[in-house]
Short mmCIF file of C-alpha atoms and ligand atoms in Angstrom, two decimals:
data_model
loop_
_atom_site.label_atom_id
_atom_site.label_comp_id
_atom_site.label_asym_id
_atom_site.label_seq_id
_atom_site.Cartn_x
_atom_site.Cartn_y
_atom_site.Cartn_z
CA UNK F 1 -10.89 -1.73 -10.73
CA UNK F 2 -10.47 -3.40 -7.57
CA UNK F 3 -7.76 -2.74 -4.63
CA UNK F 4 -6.02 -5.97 -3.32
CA UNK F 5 -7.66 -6.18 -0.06
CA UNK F 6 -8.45 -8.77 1.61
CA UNK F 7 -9.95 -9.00 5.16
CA UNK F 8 -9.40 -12.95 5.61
CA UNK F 9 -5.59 -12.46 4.73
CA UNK F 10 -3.72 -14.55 7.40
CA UNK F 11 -0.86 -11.51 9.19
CA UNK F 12 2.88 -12.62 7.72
CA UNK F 13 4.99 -14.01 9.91
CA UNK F 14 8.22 -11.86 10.68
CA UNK F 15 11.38 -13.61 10.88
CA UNK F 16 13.29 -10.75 13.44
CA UNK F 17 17.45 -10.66 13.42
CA UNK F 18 18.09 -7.89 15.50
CA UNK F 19 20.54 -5.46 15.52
CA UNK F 20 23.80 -6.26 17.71
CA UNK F 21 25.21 -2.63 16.54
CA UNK F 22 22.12 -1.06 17.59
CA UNK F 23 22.63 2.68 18.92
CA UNK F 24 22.62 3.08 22.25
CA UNK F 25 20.03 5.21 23.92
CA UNK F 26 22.16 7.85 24.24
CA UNK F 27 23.86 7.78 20.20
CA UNK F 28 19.61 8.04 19.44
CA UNK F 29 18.93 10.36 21.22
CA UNK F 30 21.72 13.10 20.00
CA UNK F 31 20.74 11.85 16.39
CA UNK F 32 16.90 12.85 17.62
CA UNK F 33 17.86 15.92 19.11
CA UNK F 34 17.70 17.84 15.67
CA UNK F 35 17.25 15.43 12.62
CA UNK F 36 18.02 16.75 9.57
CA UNK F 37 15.40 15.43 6.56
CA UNK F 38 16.34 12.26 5.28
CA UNK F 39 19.92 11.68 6.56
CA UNK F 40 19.62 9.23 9.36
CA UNK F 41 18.06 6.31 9.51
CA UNK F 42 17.01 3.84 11.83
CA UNK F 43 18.42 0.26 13.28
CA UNK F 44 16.27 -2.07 11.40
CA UNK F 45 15.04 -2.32 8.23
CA UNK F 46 11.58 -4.36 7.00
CA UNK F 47 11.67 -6.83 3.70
CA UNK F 48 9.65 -9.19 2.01
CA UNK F 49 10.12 -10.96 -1.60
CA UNK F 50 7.75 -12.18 -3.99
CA UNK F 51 8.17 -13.88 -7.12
CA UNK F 52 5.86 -14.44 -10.22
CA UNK F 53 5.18 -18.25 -8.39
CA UNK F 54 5.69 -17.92 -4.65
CA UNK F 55 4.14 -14.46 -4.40
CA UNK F 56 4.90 -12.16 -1.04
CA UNK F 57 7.06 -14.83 1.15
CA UNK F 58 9.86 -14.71 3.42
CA UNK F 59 9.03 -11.52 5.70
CA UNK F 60 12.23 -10.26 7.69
CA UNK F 61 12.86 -7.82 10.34
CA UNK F 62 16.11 -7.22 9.95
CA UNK F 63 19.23 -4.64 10.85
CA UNK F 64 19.70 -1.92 8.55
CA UNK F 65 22.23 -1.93 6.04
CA UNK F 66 23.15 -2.41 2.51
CA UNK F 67 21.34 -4.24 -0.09
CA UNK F 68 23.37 -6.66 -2.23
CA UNK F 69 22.21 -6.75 -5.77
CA UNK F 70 23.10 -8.32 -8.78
CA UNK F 71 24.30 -6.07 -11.33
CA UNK F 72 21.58 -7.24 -13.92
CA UNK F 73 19.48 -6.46 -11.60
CA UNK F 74 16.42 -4.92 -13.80
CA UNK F 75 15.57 -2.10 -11.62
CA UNK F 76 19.42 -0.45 -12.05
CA UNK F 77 18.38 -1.35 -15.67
CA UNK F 78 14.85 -0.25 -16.72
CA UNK F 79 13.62 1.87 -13.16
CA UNK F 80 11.15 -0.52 -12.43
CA UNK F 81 10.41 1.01 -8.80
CA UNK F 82 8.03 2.37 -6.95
CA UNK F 83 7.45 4.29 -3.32
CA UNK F 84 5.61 5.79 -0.68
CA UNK F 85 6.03 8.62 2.21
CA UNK F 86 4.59 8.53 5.40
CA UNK F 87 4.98 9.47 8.70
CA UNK F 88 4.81 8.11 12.29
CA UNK F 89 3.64 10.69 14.92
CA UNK F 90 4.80 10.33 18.76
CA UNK F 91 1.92 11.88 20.83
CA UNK F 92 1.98 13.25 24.28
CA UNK F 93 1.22 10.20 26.20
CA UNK F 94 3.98 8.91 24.47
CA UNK F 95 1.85 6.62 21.57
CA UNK F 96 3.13 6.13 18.03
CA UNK F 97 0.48 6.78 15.36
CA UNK F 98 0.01 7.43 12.33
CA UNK F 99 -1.88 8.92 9.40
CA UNK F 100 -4.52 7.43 6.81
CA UNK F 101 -2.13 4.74 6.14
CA UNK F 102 -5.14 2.46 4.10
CA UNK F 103 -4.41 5.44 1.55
CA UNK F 104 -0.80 5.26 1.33
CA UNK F 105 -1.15 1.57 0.76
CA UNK F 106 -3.69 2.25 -2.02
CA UNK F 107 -1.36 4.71 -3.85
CA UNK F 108 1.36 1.54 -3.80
CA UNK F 109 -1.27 -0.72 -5.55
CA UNK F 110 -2.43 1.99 -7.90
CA UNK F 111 1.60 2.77 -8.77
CA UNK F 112 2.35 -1.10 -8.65
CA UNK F 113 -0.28 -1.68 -11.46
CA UNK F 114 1.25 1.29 -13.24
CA UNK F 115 4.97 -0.31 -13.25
CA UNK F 116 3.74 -3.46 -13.65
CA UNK F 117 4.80 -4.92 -10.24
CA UNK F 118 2.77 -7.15 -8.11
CA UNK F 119 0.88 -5.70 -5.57
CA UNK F 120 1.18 -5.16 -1.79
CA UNK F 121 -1.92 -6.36 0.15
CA UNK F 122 -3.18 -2.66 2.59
CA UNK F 123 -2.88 -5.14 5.68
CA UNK F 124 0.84 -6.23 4.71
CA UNK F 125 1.55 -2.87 4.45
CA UNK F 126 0.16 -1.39 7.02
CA UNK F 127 1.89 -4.84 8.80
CA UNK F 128 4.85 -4.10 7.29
CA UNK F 129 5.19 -0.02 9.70
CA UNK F 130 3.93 -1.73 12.49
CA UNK F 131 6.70 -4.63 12.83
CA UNK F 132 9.21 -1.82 12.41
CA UNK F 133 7.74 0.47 14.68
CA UNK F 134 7.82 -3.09 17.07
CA UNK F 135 11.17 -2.74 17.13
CA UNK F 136 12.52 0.76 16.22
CA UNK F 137 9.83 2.69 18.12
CA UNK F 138 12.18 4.43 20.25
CA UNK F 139 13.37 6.88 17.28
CA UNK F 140 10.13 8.18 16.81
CA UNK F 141 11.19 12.09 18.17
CA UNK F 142 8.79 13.75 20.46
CA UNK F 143 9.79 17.19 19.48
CA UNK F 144 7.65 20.12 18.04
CA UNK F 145 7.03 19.66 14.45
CA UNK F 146 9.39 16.10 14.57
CA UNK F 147 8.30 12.37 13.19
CA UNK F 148 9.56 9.54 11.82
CA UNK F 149 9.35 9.41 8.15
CA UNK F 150 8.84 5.94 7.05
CA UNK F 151 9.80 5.00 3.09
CA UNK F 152 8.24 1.86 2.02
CA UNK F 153 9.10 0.97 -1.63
CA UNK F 154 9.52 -1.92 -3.84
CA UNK F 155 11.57 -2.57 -7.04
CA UNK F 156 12.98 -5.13 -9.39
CA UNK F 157 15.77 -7.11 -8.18
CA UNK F 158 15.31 -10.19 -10.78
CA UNK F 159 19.32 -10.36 -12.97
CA UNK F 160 18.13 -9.59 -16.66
CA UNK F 161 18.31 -8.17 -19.25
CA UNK F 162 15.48 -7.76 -21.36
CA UNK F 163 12.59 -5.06 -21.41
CA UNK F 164 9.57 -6.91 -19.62
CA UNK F 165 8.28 -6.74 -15.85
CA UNK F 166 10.34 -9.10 -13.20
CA UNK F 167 9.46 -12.39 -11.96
CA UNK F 168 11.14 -11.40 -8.65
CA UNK F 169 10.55 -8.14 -7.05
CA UNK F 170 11.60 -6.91 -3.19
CA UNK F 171 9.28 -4.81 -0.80
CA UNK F 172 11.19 -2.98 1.71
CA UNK F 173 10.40 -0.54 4.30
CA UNK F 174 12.92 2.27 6.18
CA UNK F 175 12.51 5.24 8.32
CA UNK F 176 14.22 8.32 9.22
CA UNK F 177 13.70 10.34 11.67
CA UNK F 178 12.80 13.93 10.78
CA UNK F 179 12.12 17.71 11.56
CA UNK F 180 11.20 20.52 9.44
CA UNK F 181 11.30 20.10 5.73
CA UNK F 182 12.17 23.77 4.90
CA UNK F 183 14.89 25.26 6.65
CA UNK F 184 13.03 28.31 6.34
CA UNK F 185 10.11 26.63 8.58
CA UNK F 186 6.52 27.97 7.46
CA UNK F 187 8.39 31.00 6.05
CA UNK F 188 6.83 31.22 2.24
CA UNK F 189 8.94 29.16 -0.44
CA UNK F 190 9.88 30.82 -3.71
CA UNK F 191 8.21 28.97 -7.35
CA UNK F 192 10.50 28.12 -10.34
CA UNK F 193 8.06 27.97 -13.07
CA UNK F 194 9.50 25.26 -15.20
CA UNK F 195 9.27 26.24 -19.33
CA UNK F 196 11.76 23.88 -20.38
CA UNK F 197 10.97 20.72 -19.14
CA UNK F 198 7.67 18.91 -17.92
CA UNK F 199 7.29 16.23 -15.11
CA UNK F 200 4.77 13.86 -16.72
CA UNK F 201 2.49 13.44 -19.71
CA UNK F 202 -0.93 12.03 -21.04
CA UNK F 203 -0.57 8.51 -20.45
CA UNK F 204 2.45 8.51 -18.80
CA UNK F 205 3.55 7.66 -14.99
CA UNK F 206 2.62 10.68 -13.70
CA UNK F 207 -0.12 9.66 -10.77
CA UNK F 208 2.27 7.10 -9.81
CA UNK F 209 5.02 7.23 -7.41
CA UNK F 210 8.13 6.10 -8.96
CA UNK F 211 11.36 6.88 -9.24
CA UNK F 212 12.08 8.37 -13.04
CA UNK F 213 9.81 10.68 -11.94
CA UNK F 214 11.61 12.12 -9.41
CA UNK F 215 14.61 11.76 -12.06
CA UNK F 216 13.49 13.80 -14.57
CA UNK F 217 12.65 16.21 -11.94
CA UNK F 218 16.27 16.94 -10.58
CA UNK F 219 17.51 18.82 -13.72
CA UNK F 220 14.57 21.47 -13.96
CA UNK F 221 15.42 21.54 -9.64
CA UNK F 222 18.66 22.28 -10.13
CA UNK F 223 17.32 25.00 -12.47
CA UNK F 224 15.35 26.04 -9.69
CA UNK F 225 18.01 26.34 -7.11
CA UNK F 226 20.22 28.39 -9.83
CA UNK F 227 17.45 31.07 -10.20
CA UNK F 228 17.45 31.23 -6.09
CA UNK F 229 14.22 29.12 -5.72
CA UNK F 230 13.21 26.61 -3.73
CA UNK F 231 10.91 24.09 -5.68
CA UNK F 232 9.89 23.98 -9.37
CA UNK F 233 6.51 23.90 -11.13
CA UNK F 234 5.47 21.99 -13.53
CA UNK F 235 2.64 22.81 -16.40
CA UNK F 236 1.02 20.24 -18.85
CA UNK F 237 1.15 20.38 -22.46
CA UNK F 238 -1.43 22.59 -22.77
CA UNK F 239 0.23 25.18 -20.02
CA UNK F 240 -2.31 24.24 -17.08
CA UNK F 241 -0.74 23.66 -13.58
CA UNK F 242 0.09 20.28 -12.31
CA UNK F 243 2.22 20.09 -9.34
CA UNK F 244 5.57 20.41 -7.78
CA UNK F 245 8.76 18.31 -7.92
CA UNK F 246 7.16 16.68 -4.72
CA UNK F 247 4.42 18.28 -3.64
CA UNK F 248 1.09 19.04 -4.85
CA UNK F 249 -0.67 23.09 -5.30
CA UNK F 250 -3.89 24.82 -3.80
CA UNK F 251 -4.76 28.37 -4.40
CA UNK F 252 -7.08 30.30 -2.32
CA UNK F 253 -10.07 32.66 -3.92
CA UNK F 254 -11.51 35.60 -2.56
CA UNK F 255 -14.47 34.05 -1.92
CA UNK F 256 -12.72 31.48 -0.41
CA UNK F 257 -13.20 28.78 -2.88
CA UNK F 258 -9.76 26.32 -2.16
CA UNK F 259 -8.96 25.07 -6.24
CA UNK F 260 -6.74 22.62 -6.69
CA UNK F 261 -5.32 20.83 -10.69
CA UNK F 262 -7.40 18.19 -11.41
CA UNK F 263 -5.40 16.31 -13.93
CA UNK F 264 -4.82 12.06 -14.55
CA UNK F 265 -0.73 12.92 -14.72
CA UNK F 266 -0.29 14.40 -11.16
CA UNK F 267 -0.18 12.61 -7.68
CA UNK F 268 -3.19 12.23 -5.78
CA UNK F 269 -1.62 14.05 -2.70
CA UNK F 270 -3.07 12.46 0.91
CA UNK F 271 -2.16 15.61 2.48
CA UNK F 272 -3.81 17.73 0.00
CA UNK F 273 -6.89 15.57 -0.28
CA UNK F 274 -7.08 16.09 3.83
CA UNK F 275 -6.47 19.66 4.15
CA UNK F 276 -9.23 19.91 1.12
CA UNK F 277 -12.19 17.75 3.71
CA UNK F 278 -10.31 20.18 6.47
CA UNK F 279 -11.26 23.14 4.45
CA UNK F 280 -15.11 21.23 3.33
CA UNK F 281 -15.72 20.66 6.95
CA UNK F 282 -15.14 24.71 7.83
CA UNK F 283 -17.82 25.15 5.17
CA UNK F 284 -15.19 26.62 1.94
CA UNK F 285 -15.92 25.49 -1.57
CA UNK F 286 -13.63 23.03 -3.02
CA UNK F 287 -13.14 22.50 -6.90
CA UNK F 288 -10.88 19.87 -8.17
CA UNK F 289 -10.39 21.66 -11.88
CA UNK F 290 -8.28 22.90 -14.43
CA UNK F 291 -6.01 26.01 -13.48
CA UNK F 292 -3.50 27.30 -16.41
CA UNK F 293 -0.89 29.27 -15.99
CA UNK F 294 -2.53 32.33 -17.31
CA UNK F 295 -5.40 32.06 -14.61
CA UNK F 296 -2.65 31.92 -11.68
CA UNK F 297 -1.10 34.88 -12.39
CA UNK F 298 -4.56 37.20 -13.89
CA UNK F 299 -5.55 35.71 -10.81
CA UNK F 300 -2.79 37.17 -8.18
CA UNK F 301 -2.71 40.70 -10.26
CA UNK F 302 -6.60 41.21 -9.99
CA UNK F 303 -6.75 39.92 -6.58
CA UNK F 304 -8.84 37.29 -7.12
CA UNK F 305 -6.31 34.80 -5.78
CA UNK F 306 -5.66 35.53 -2.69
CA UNK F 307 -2.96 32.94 -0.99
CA UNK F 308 -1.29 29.71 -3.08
CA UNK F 309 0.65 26.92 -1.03
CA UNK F 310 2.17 23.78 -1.66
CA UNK F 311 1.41 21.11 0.13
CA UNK F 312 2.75 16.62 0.91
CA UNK F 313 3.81 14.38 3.74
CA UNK F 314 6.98 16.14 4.34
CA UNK F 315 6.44 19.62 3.86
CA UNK F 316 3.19 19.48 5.42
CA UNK F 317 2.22 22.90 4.14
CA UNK F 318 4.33 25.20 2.68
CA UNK F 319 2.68 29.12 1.45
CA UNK F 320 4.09 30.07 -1.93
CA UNK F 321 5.75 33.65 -1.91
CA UNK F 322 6.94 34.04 -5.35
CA UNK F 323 6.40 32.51 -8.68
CA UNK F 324 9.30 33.28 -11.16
CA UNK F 325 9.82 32.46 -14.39
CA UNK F 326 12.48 33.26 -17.31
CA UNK F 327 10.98 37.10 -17.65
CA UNK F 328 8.76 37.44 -14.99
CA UNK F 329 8.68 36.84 -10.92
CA UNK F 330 5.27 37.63 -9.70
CA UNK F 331 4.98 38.54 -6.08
CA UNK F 332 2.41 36.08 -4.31
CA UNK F 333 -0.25 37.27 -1.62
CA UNK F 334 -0.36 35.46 1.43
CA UNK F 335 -2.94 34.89 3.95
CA UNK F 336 -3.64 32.59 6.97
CA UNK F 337 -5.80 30.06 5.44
CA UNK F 338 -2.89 27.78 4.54
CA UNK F 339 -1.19 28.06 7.98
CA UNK F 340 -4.50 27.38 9.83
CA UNK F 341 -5.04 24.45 7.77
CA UNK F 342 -1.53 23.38 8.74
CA UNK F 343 -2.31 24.04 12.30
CA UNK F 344 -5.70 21.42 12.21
CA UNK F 345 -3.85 19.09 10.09
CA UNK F 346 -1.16 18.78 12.42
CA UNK F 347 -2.43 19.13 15.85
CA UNK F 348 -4.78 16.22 14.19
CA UNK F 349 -1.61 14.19 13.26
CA UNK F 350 -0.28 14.69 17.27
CA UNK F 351 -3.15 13.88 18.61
CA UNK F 352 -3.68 17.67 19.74
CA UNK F 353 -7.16 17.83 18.10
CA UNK F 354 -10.15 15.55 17.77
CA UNK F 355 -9.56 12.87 15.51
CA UNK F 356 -13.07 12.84 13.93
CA UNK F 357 -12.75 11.58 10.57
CA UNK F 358 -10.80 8.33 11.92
CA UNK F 359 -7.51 9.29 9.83
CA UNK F 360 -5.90 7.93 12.66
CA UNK F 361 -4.10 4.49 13.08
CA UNK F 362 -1.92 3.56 16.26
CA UNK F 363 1.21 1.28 15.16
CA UNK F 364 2.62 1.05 18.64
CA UNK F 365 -0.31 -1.53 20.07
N1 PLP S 401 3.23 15.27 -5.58
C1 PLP S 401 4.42 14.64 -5.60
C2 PLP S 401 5.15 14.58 -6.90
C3 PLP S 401 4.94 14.07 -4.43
O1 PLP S 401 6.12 13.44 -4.45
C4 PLP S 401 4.20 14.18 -3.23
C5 PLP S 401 4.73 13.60 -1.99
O2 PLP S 401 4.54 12.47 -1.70
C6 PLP S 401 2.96 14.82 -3.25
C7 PLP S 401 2.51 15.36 -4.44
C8 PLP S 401 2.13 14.94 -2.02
O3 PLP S 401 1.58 13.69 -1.67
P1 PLP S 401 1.28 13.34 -0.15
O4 PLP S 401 0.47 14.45 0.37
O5 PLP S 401 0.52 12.07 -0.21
O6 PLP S 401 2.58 13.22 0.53
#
């Protein structure tokens, strides 16, 4: 199967409306000073249409604000939506970059095939941060550990109803600026092990970034948060380990193998995949493989596991300090491999460390 890209593809041309309520320098700046995750966002916005006969057309710039919808519209209906997460990085010579964006772009198409929505050309996406960061640049923060998280995503706004794909669809891009995921910083995050409920199935939409998913993930979170945990885990049918609500796993061997669920209903984490070359590169095994349930915890009580972590865009990396579960919480071991990983990742991502596997992209020039 072939990606839609396509290296003759004439740039879009962005109609920009600016925004006359615009915060001043001074309004950004407090809002910058200590972003919470997801709560602010900033002047502009980015959208393009396309429909089933004049495919991607009219590209705005435009100020931020609220979408108008028609009530039939079929997204509000059947959840036909998808999304990505990504982040722009301020270095110290005051550049805006950021990080393996081709593969963010990728995961769209591969999640747009999956809802059945058209797909976003990589160069109109990767377009698409760049035109924003044109004119909202100034709310990427420059603090420790800071970025701007950028949320492209794309649903269907055609007025039906009926259960088939829409003929008109809308692409639109935001960002927010953002610090720390966890509260707790790189303090270890406690597991729910979710028994109840699962996440995805065979066949289903689990590699793909969309919406329901997240859904059907906020009940067995709330369970979570009731048992005093932070995130939930989910297992497959036949009780191997697939991911978080939002993140994807790695656990650490004694021998320092890094071993991570291989499995066609989980999503193919960028950071994960990078911290896994990270690890390649300082000469560790990797094994993309089945891990159940049982092996995680013989695992942590023989020893043989020696440090599990969580890790995605926002969290970056997060250690796991406790697995629990309706009759059992199982004390996790913790080591430094996942924090130094964090450490290359991100001094990569700030332009602190070599860049030398061209993960890079500037949006800023
Ligand atoms: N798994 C799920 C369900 C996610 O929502 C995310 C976050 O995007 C990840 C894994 C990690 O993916 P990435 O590292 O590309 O952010």
């Amino acid at each position: 199967m072939s990606l839609t890209t396509d290296t003759d593809l004439a740039p879009l041309e962005f109609a920009v409306t600016r925004n006359l309520a615009a915060k001043t320098a001074a309004e950004r700046d407090a809002l910058l000073a200590d972003p919470a995750f997801g709560t602010t966002f900033t002047d502009h916005m980015v959208d393009i249409c396309w429909s089933t006969g004049g495919g991607w057309h009219r590209p705005r710039v435009q100020p931020y604000g609220p979408i108008s919808l028609d009530p039939a519209a079929a997204v509000l209906h059947y959840g036909q939506e998808i999304f990505e997460g990504i982040k722009a990085y301020r270095h110290a010579d005051g550049s805006v970059w950021t990080f393996r964006p081709d593969e963010n772009a990728k995961r769209l198409q591969r999640s747009a095939r999956r809802l059945a929505l058209p797909e976003l050309p990589v160069e109109y996406f990767i377009q698409s941060l760049r035109e924003l960061i044109a004119v909202d640049g100034a709310w990427v923060p420059s603090g420790e550990d800071q970025s701007l998280y950028l949320r492209p995503f794309m649903f269907a706004k055609e007025a039906f109803l009926g259960v088939r794909s829409a003929h008109k669809v809308a692409y639109y891009l935001i960002a927010s600026p953002v610090g720390a995921y966890f509260k707790s910083g790189a303090k270890p995050v406690s597991i729910w092990l979710s028994e109840d409920f699962a996440r995805a199935g065979k066949g289903g939409t689990g590699a793909a970034k969309t919406g329901g998913n997240y859904a059907a993930s906020l009940l067995p979170q709330a369970q979570a948060y009731e048992q005093g945990c932070d995130q939930v885990v989910f297992l497959d049918a036949a009780g191997n380990v697939e991911e978080l609500g939002g993140m994807n796993i790695v656990f650490v061997y004694r021998d320092g193998t890094l071993v991570t669920p291989a499995s066609e209903s989980i999503l193919e984490g960028i950071t994960r995949n990078s911290l896994l070359q990270l690890a390649e590169d300082r000469g560790l095994k990797v094994e993309r493989r089945a891990v159940s349930l049982q092996e995680w915890r013989d695992g942590v009580a023989s020893g043989d596991i020696v440090e599990v972590f969580a890790c995605g865009t926002a969290a970056v990396v997060g250690p796991i300090g406790v697995l629990k579960g309706h009759d059992f919480e199982d004390v996790q071991p913790l080591g430094d491999v996942a924090l130094s990983l964090r450490q290359e990742l991100t001094d990569i991502q700030y332009g602190r460390r070599e860049d030398r596997h061209g993960w890079l992209v500037r949006l800023d020039a």
